[in-house]
XYZ file of C-alpha atoms in Angstrom:
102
model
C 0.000 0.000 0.000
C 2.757 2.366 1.047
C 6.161 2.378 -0.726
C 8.722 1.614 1.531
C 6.149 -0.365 3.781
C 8.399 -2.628 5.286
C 10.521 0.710 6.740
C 9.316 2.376 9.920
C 8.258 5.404 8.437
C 5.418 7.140 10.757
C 5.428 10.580 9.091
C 3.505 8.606 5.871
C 0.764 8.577 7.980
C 0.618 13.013 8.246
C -0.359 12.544 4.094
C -3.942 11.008 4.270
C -4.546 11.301 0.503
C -3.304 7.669 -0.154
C -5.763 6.450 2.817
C -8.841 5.650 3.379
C -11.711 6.244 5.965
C -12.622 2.961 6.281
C -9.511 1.154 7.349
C -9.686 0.360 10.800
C -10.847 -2.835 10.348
C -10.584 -4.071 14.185
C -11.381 -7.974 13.158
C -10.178 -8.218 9.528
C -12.062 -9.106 6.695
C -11.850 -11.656 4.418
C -9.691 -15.062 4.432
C -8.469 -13.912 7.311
C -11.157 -12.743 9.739
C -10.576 -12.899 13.454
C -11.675 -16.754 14.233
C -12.714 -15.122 17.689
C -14.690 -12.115 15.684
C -17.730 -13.855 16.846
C -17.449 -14.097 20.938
C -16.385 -11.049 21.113
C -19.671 -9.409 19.601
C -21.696 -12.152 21.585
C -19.822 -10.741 24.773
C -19.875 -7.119 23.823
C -24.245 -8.154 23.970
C -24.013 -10.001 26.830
C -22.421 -6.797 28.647
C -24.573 -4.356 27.188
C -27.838 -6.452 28.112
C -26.284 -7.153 31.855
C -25.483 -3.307 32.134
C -29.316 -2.432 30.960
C -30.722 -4.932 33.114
C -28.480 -4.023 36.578
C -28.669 -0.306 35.955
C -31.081 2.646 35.210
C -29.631 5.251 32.580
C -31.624 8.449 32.599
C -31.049 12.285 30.873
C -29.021 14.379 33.104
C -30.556 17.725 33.511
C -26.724 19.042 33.230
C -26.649 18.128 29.724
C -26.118 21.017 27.309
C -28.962 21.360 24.306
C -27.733 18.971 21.525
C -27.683 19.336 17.832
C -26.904 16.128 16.112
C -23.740 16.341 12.974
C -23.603 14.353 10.190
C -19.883 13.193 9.918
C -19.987 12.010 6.060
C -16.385 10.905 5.938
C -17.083 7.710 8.269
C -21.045 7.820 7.305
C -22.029 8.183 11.223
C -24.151 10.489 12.958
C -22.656 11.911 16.254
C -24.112 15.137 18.949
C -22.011 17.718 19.001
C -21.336 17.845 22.596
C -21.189 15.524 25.124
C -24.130 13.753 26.520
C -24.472 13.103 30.375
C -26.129 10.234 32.016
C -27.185 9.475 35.783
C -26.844 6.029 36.354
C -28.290 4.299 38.951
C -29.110 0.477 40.273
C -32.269 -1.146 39.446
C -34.047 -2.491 41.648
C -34.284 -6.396 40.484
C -34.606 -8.946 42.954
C -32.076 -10.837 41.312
C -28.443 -10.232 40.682
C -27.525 -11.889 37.125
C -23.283 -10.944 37.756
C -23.592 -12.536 41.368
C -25.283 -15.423 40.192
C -22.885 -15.848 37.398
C -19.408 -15.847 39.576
C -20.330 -18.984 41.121
């Protein structure tokens, strides 16, 4: 991709012309996809559900008035400040991480 690309050469990287947005590829692609590509977005679920289930996530008041960009290079929509949360336990009878140490 880069001439030279077997020399450590980080100042290729300032000229972004030759790349492109959609490299980060954290698993791969292709022949040779991460074989653990898979359990990791099963996990990454898993924690999200666990974290929605144990806690409460509600609007901070503190939280500035949003406006929502449009960030066309990586074709994702974003607020253009941050956005603050209260979070606090639920109150479920049953603990799903307790129960899942033993």
């Amino acid at each position: 991709f880069w001439e030279k690309s077997r020399e450590f050469v980080p100042f290729r990287f300032l000229n972004t012309s030759k790349t492109s947005g959609n490299m980060y590829i954290p698993f791969g692609a292709g022949s040779r996809v991460c074989i653990g590509q898979h359990l990791a977005w099963l996990e990454l679920r898993l924690a999200i559900a666990l974290l929605l289930f144990q806690f409460k996530f509600e609007h901070a008041p503190e939280t500035p008035e949003l406006r929502f960009v449009v960030d066309w290079t990586h074709a994702v929509v974003h607020p253009d400040k941050d956005m603050v949360f209260r979070i606090s336990p639920t109150q479920n009878d049953t603990c799903v991480l307790k129960s899942l140490n033993r």
